[in-house]
Amino acid sequence: MVAAPPPVYVEHQQAKKVKNHVNLHKDSLRVEVDEENEDCYLVSFVFDAMFDGSITIYYFAKEEPNCKFVPVYPEAFVPVKVPFQKGHAQRFKQSSGTGIDLGFFELDTLSKPSSGEDVYPLVICAEINVPLISPDEHHYIPLPNTATTPHMQITQAVLEKNNDNPFKVKVMRQILWIDGVRYELREIYGISQSEEKFDDAGSGEECVICLTEPKNTAVLPCRHMCLCSECAKALRDQSNKCPICRQPIEELMEIKINTNDR
């Protein structure tokens, strides 16, 4: 009998905490008919911002180095940049007359990104300038604009339409650009009670292995938050399959959770 090969070594990392000072609620993103220009559509959504900033709307924008975006069809739509003030749960809607006639584009082109996934039909960039923080990390220093650090959240989406139904926005990806570093936002299944669930497996707060300790470790790339740190360490030496979906494990990510935020 041939012995089974040892499990593949899986890296175990601790998550790094990143402060996101501006956030677009992706479930609120819509395109609506401009009542004064019925051939055109306006973008609307809800967002939070801890500092003043601006929102820029692009159609068919290509991502370039350093999270810069360039419109592929500048003659069809000039990017719209709108300033905003800080605030929670603000509703944004483009002003009438600044929208786009989506009839210029094929529905198939609107419904998917480019083959290289660097051009998306709808790109929304929310940008703020965060003042530098004092050494005690509790007070922001009121310095000139040159002493601020740009933070951006980029939302990339496609536009789907079936028959005579209205356009539906589907968010494909959200990106953070913070202090010159690019982060891609991903859902973690099991991190809260409101997350999308797979057959309710692993939807409780306890580790699915020991059933006693709180889960604090996510499995990547499937993103199931289902293990405590001790069971994750043991699993790393015994198996390379996610306990929930049985997909191969490439990495384990330990995440510190503030239970007050659940």
XYZ file of C-alpha atoms in Angstrom:
262
model
C 0.000 0.000 0.000
C 1.341 3.397 -0.983
C 1.295 5.979 1.794
C -0.749 9.109 1.168
C 1.355 12.191 0.445
C 1.660 14.702 3.289
C -0.730 17.680 3.140
C 0.482 20.757 1.336
C 1.882 23.376 3.710
C -0.577 26.232 4.183
C 0.610 29.674 5.254
C -1.083 31.160 8.354
C -1.138 34.964 8.504
C -2.705 37.618 10.705
C -4.874 40.227 9.015
C -3.664 43.811 8.910
C -6.155 46.443 10.022
C -6.721 49.211 7.477
C -8.868 52.262 8.206
C -11.267 53.056 5.374
C -12.502 56.636 5.771
C -14.908 56.609 2.806
C -17.309 53.852 1.819
C -19.872 53.449 -0.951
C -22.731 51.140 0.046
C -22.566 48.846 -2.954
C -26.102 47.488 -2.466
C -27.464 51.030 -2.884
C -25.842 51.683 -6.276
C -28.382 52.451 -9.027
C -28.666 54.020 -12.465
C -31.875 56.005 -12.887
C -33.494 57.693 -15.879
C -32.930 61.447 -15.975
C -36.496 62.804 -15.850
C -35.454 65.913 -17.781
C -33.431 63.947 -20.371
C -35.153 60.592 -20.702
C -32.496 59.121 -22.997
C -29.867 59.566 -20.291
C -29.137 57.833 -17.002
C -27.896 59.196 -13.680
C -25.914 57.361 -10.995
C -27.140 57.307 -7.390
C -25.958 55.620 -4.192
C -25.485 56.002 -0.437
C -22.045 56.585 1.071
C -20.222 57.470 4.294
C -17.249 59.823 4.595
C -15.247 60.871 7.635
C -13.660 63.781 5.758
C -14.560 66.105 2.886
C -13.724 64.874 -0.582
C -15.000 64.269 -4.089
C -16.702 61.608 -6.195
C -15.720 60.992 -9.812
C -17.903 58.922 -12.150
C -16.391 57.183 -15.163
C -17.879 55.018 -17.890
C -15.554 52.477 -19.507
C -12.481 53.524 -17.553
C -9.184 51.672 -17.659
C -7.136 51.188 -14.516
C -3.540 52.334 -14.818
C -0.650 52.269 -12.308
C -1.184 53.948 -8.918
C -4.960 53.518 -9.139
C -5.368 56.091 -11.893
C -8.351 55.730 -14.231
C -8.570 56.876 -17.840
C -11.795 56.833 -19.919
C -11.585 54.593 -22.984
C -14.281 56.579 -24.839
C -13.746 60.212 -23.742
C -15.886 61.462 -26.618
C -18.931 59.580 -25.267
C -18.746 60.725 -21.648
C -16.583 63.230 -19.808
C -15.903 62.062 -16.222
C -18.064 63.881 -13.680
C -16.356 65.063 -10.470
C -18.572 66.232 -7.608
C -17.314 67.536 -4.232
C -18.911 66.366 -0.981
C -18.718 67.118 2.727
C -18.149 64.564 5.445
C -21.191 62.759 6.790
C -22.836 59.399 7.403
C -25.399 57.726 5.121
C -25.353 60.524 2.539
C -27.329 60.040 -0.651
C -25.537 60.966 -3.854
C -27.278 61.491 -7.178
C -25.880 63.038 -10.332
C -27.365 66.362 -11.331
C -29.779 66.328 -14.257
C -27.993 66.893 -17.537
C -24.729 65.242 -16.452
C -25.748 61.648 -17.252
C -24.995 59.334 -20.160
C -27.027 57.866 -23.014
C -26.438 54.137 -22.562
C -28.096 53.496 -25.919
C -24.737 54.196 -27.580
C -23.391 50.909 -26.217
C -24.256 47.279 -26.889
C -25.920 45.544 -23.934
C -23.284 42.827 -24.068
C -20.538 45.450 -23.738
C -22.252 47.021 -20.729
C -22.763 43.704 -18.950
C -19.138 42.619 -18.481
C -15.605 43.945 -17.973
C -12.922 43.745 -20.638
C -11.189 40.416 -21.188
C -8.224 41.636 -19.155
C -10.547 42.913 -16.385
C -8.865 46.323 -16.460
C -11.798 48.180 -18.085
C -15.225 48.252 -16.402
C -18.423 49.825 -17.794
C -19.005 51.860 -14.601
C -16.286 53.090 -12.241
C -16.924 55.314 -9.225
C -13.979 56.826 -7.382
C -14.622 58.320 -3.930
C -11.577 60.278 -2.784
C -10.775 62.087 0.445
C -7.686 63.802 1.812
C -6.998 62.589 5.338
C -5.131 65.073 7.585
C -1.950 63.799 9.161
C -2.479 62.381 12.645
C -0.610 63.462 15.757
C 1.758 61.056 17.558
C -0.853 60.122 20.177
C -3.148 58.990 17.303
C -6.139 60.750 18.836
C -5.989 64.226 17.344
C -5.716 65.252 13.709
C -3.276 68.047 12.978
C -4.864 70.966 11.046
C -2.106 71.313 8.444
C -2.256 72.755 4.896
C -3.692 70.658 2.071
C -0.180 69.658 1.031
C 0.131 67.725 4.305
C -2.740 65.354 3.588
C -2.670 61.793 2.363
C -5.126 60.710 -0.363
C -7.459 57.828 0.381
C -9.698 56.387 -2.336
C -12.347 53.731 -2.635
C -12.988 52.607 -6.196
C -16.146 50.717 -7.118
C -16.143 48.860 -10.442
C -19.468 47.615 -11.807
C -21.306 46.291 -14.850
C -24.798 47.176 -16.100
C -27.232 44.346 -16.799
C -30.545 44.626 -18.646
C -33.136 41.996 -19.526
C -35.808 42.827 -22.119
C -37.766 45.917 -21.080
C -36.622 45.833 -17.450
C -34.550 48.747 -16.123
C -30.773 48.570 -15.931
C -29.430 46.769 -12.879
C -26.016 47.632 -11.462
C -23.856 44.706 -10.392
C -20.744 45.569 -8.390
C -17.844 43.373 -9.467
C -15.014 44.743 -7.369
C -14.121 47.398 -4.800
C -10.579 48.676 -4.325
C -8.939 50.765 -1.605
C -5.977 53.020 -2.316
C -4.443 54.042 0.999
C -1.019 55.639 1.458
C 0.121 54.384 -1.927
C -0.949 50.774 -1.339
C -3.709 49.028 -3.317
C -6.112 46.730 -1.450
C -8.908 44.703 -3.019
C -12.012 44.308 -0.841
C -13.422 40.805 -0.456
C -16.445 39.473 1.389
C -15.691 37.052 4.224
C -18.501 34.507 4.641
C -19.309 33.936 8.298
C -17.921 37.154 9.771
C -21.404 38.435 10.717
C -24.987 37.261 10.843
C -25.918 39.284 7.758
C -23.489 37.622 5.367
C -24.391 35.453 2.425
C -24.509 31.823 3.578
C -23.903 28.525 1.821
C -26.570 26.044 2.974
C -26.247 27.650 6.427
C -22.982 25.750 6.890
C -20.666 27.429 9.364
C -23.113 30.284 9.942
C -22.822 30.153 13.755
C -20.238 31.996 15.820
C -18.325 28.889 16.955
C -15.492 27.102 15.186
C -16.865 24.282 13.005
C -14.133 21.912 14.232
C -14.156 22.187 18.048
C -17.650 23.765 18.294
C -16.582 25.710 21.398
C -14.116 28.493 20.585
C -15.231 31.550 18.584
C -14.185 31.461 14.943
C -11.552 34.011 13.986
C -9.737 32.478 11.008
C -10.798 32.643 7.364
C -9.914 30.107 4.691
C -8.606 31.476 1.398
C -9.406 31.650 -1.475
C -12.988 30.502 -0.708
C -13.232 33.110 2.122
C -15.136 30.988 4.658
C -14.682 32.340 8.200
C -15.129 29.035 10.049
C -12.180 28.195 12.327
C -10.628 29.238 15.618
C -6.893 29.908 15.533
C -5.938 26.687 17.355
C -7.982 24.441 15.070
C -6.626 26.314 12.061
C -3.069 25.517 13.166
C -3.968 21.842 13.606
C -5.824 21.697 10.282
C -2.801 23.142 8.505
C -0.832 19.985 9.361
C -3.641 17.514 8.618
C -5.610 18.648 5.581
C -5.632 21.204 2.791
C -9.427 21.265 2.318
C -11.892 23.876 3.603
C -14.226 22.236 6.179
C -17.214 24.005 4.592
C -16.832 23.692 0.819
C -13.893 21.244 0.533
C -11.999 23.542 -1.808
C -8.198 23.463 -1.508
C -6.787 25.854 1.086
C -4.087 28.218 -0.122
C -3.859 30.420 2.949
C -5.335 30.904 6.436
C -6.059 34.452 7.595
C -6.594 35.194 11.296
C -8.868 38.195 11.813
C -9.366 40.008 15.104
C -13.069 40.780 15.457
C -14.576 43.442 17.684
C -17.706 41.719 18.997
C -19.344 45.107 19.552
C -19.450 45.527 15.765
C -21.392 42.352 15.095
